[in-house]
Amino acid sequence: MNFLRGVMGGPSAGPQPSGAETIQKLCDRVASSTLLDDRRDAVRALKSLSKKYRLEVGIQAMEHLIHVLQTDRSDSEIIGYALDTLYNVISNDLEEEEQDDSEEENLPKQVDDLGSQFTEIFIKQQENVTLLLTLVEEFDFHVRWPGVKLLTSLLKQQGPQVQQIILVSPMGVSRLMDLLADSREVIRNDGVLLLQQLTKSNAAIQKIVAFENAFERLLDIITEEGNSDGGIVVEDCLLLLQNLLKNNNSNQNFFKEGSYIQRMKPWFEVGDDNCGWSAQKVTNLHLMLQLVRVLVSPTNPPGATSSCQKAMFHCGLLQQLCTILMATGVPADILTETINTVSEVIRGCQMNQDYFASVNAPSNPPRPAIVVLLMSMVNERQPFVLRCAVLYCFQCFLYKNQKGQGEIVSTLLPSTIDATGNSVSAGQLLCGGLFSTDSLSNWCAAVALAHALQENATLKEQLLRVQLATSIGNPPVSLLQQCTNILSQGDKIDRRGSKVQTRVGLLMLLCTWLSNCSIAVTHFLHNPANVPFLTGQIAENLGEEEQLVQGLCALLLGISIYYNDNSLENYRKEKLKQLIEKRIGRENFIEKLGFISKHELYSRAAQKPQPSFSSPDHMMFDHEFTKLVKELEGVISKAIYKSSEEDKKEEEVKKTLEQHDNIVTHYKKVIREQDQELEELKQRINTLTSQNEQLQATVTQQVSQIQQHKDQYNLLKVQLGKDTQHHNSHGDTFHMNGIQTEEVSKLKEELEEWKNKHELLQGQLREKDSVIEKLELEMLRSQIQLQSAEISKLQMENQKLQVMNITADPLLGDSSARAANNSELEGRLEQEIKELKSEVKALSEEKESLKQHLDSSSSTVAILQDEKSKLQQEVAESKKEQDDLLVLLADQDQKLSALKIKLKDLGVPVEDEDDIESGDQGDEDEDGDEEEQD
């Protein structure tokens, strides 16, 4: 502490003697007093002096205060005073608030140094931070709140060191996460501030906090506070969410997988009346938009960005953002950030781009949102940042979107232009901006049109058909010709803004248009004024501002050589190179070409896709164009030094490579088709296998049912046998003993029992035999109804006989009559039993029919198995054909390798086929992922 004592003795911060003596006495009391009340009073006094005598209290009392925290844990009041005192000593916030404007300028730096030095002393013993974490766990408000503030201040002063101590402390981060669940808002809110400092630039702590359910708790707080209408607490929560998600792929994936993106949609539900937004609401909504951009940033892994983009579409978040985009009364800075956010949500995502193309502005008649935005971009009265945002949105809409590119270019073609003039199209707005007198509009329109042609040779050729009417009576000129005319007359036209900016924009458009399009190169060279203009620009010794134009002219001339198909005799490759050698010099040409990549603004534009410029004058380069320069600069330099013989050999090799590529493409197509056929066969096999399994399950079920029916039949047979015996014995007894009332009653009961059993069996058969129900159900029902009627008739006759027996005069009856009645009754019973046996026989026949159905099902299974074996044989034959094709491809690859060796010997750069195929495969994978998601 010697250096601190030195500071004490300095003139700027010298303590008053009385203050120093008082502090010393108080420290002695804290250290030596045995009574807790005395120590508490001394610590309270130190707290009151700590703001005015910060340095003295920090030097003399820190050690004693830490000892109090260790030994007096049982008394929350003295712990609270000690924590407050340490906070006043370590925190710089209090000193900065009390500074007057009249104080010296170097005082804030001294204050910062003081807080950092005291923090360093406190955390030198890691046990102090661990002790503080333990105190923060205390529920007592007077302990927990000052503990949170002190820990926050420590993190502000020495963030990385304190983070590391907390990270290695057992459950250190988890203890702090409990602050978000505290019911006391002041502690919860300061807990959010603490976690902000804790998670700064530390991915490990960010992951721990995220997996401790931080997203759920923070989103709940934001919802409770009113979303964008909430106060400063919402802002703090959003800043913490940004810390957790920015540049942290793991947390971003966890956020998406946890369905938290869906919970962001209510943030952007704004009403129809958007007047009078508070400053806090603007800040909150701005941070919310930035949080969306963190999840879909172009710097994130493509797969993660794509999945977040799709999730935002499916949950309606993109639709909500587009609503804000087209709403009225939205503050300008929110509108600008919303445009930037929509841009990155749709960038490279076909589904989102298609939706954005369908959005219309609420105007009469409705206009596409793209048209409305382009109107703002080419309107020089709009703010500069808004115009940059619209340009970025248009670029993102066209990024990897050939369908959107075609729709934009089609609005320029003669067949699709609205002849009535009732509506303005995107193409007309771009042409209007391209030929405006505002240089910023020229540049934006040129870059936007270049993005419509990016990596699309077909549209580059179609754009050559665009004709423009210049003035009445004059024939129309092509868009390409008009661009070169304006480029050559740049200094003669009066423009608002930088003339260099207009020429740079046009040159970037022409370079993009002509690259990889020999037909466009031929059209450009067909104008005899173009090559002399370019060579004149390159050969001149111009100022530093014009050097950029010279470099772009050299690039355009180099593209005209490299992609020249030698269809124009006067402008063949060799003649153009001779012209360069004669009028410019090869070395001078290469030097001028290098001006582009060496420019400071080129380096800035190459860093990220979003066009962000501090002022309109710095708007020179487009991000995608920097990629084109990087790709072409080297090959053009080599092409300038090649001889005519080397060019001829290169052309021959290119043709051979094209032929080989065609062969490879053909065989790739064949293999792709065969793979598709194999996949279809596999699907058929899987379908047949599934059907086979279902049939087997059905057969098993039917076998089980048949067995059940057999068991039921056997049971019925046994029951019927018993009943027959029972009825016979009753008949004999009846015959032997004469007609008795009790025996007739028993016979009735037996018949009733048999009837009940029969009906029960009928119900079981009806439930179990569902397979044959449609064929036999009606027959069985009719038979059973007839049988029941007959049984009822027999019962009635028995009842009559009983009545007759009871009422007959015993003197008049004789044994012969009774015997006759008994014989008649036995005959009826025997007839009934015969009919039941015939019914059982019918059931047996039905079982035989079911068995035949089972045999038929078994034969169907055998047929399916036979078909399956045939399909497997066809798959084996297809694999054999594919192996033959692979052998043929291997031969072609050997030939290609030999040709590549020849090319490398000639000094021609050869692109690796593996790289090409991996790029193609990447595109296919990405498309496949999108289709699967859709």
Coordinates of N, CA and C in Angstrom, one line a residue, residues 228-229 270-271 273-283 285-286 324 328-331 333-335:
S228 N -42.1 -3.6 -24.9 CA -41.4 -2.4 -25.3 C -41.9 -1.2 -24.5
D229 N -43.1 -1.2 -23.9 CA -43.6 -0.1 -23.1 C -43.0 -0.1 -21.7
V270 N -47.2 -3.2 -32.4 CA -47.4 -1.8 -32.1 C -48.8 -1.4 -32.6
G271 N -49.5 -0.5 -32.0 CA -50.8 -0.1 -32.4 C -50.9 0.8 -33.6
D273 N -51.9 3.9 -33.6 CA -51.5 5.2 -33.2 C -50.0 5.2 -32.7
N274 N -49.1 5.6 -33.6 CA -47.7 5.5 -33.3 C -47.1 6.9 -33.0
C275 N -47.9 7.8 -32.5 CA -47.4 9.2 -32.2 C -47.0 9.2 -30.7
G276 N -46.0 10.0 -30.5 CA -45.6 10.3 -29.1 C -44.9 9.1 -28.4
W277 N -44.0 8.5 -29.1 CA -43.3 7.4 -28.5 C -42.3 8.0 -27.4
S278 N -42.3 7.4 -26.3 CA -41.3 7.9 -25.3 C -39.9 7.5 -25.6
A279 N -38.9 8.2 -25.1 CA -37.5 7.9 -25.4 C -37.2 6.5 -24.9
Q280 N -37.7 6.0 -23.8 CA -37.5 4.7 -23.3 C -38.0 3.6 -24.2
K281 N -39.2 3.8 -24.8 CA -39.8 2.9 -25.7 C -38.9 2.8 -27.0
V282 N -38.5 3.9 -27.5 CA -37.6 3.9 -28.6 C -36.3 3.1 -28.3
T283 N -35.7 3.3 -27.2 CA -34.5 2.6 -26.8 C -34.8 1.1 -26.7
L285 N -37.2 -0.8 -28.1 CA -37.5 -1.4 -29.4 C -36.3 -1.5 -30.2
H286 N -35.4 -0.5 -30.1 CA -34.1 -0.5 -30.8 C -33.3 -1.8 -30.3
I324 N -44.5 -3.3 -39.0 CA -43.9 -2.0 -38.5 C -43.3 -1.3 -39.7
T328 N -47.3 3.8 -40.3 CA -47.1 5.3 -40.3 C -46.8 5.8 -38.9
G329 N -46.0 6.8 -38.8 CA -45.8 7.4 -37.5 C -44.7 6.8 -36.7
V330 N -44.0 5.8 -37.3 CA -42.9 5.1 -36.6 C -41.6 6.1 -36.6
P331 N -41.0 6.3 -35.5 CA -39.8 7.1 -35.5 C -38.7 6.7 -36.5
D333 N -35.4 6.5 -36.6 CA -34.4 5.6 -36.2 C -34.9 4.1 -36.0
I334 N -36.1 4.0 -35.5 CA -36.7 2.7 -35.4 C -37.0 2.1 -36.8
L335 N -37.5 2.9 -37.7 CA -37.8 2.5 -39.0 C -36.5 2.0 -39.7

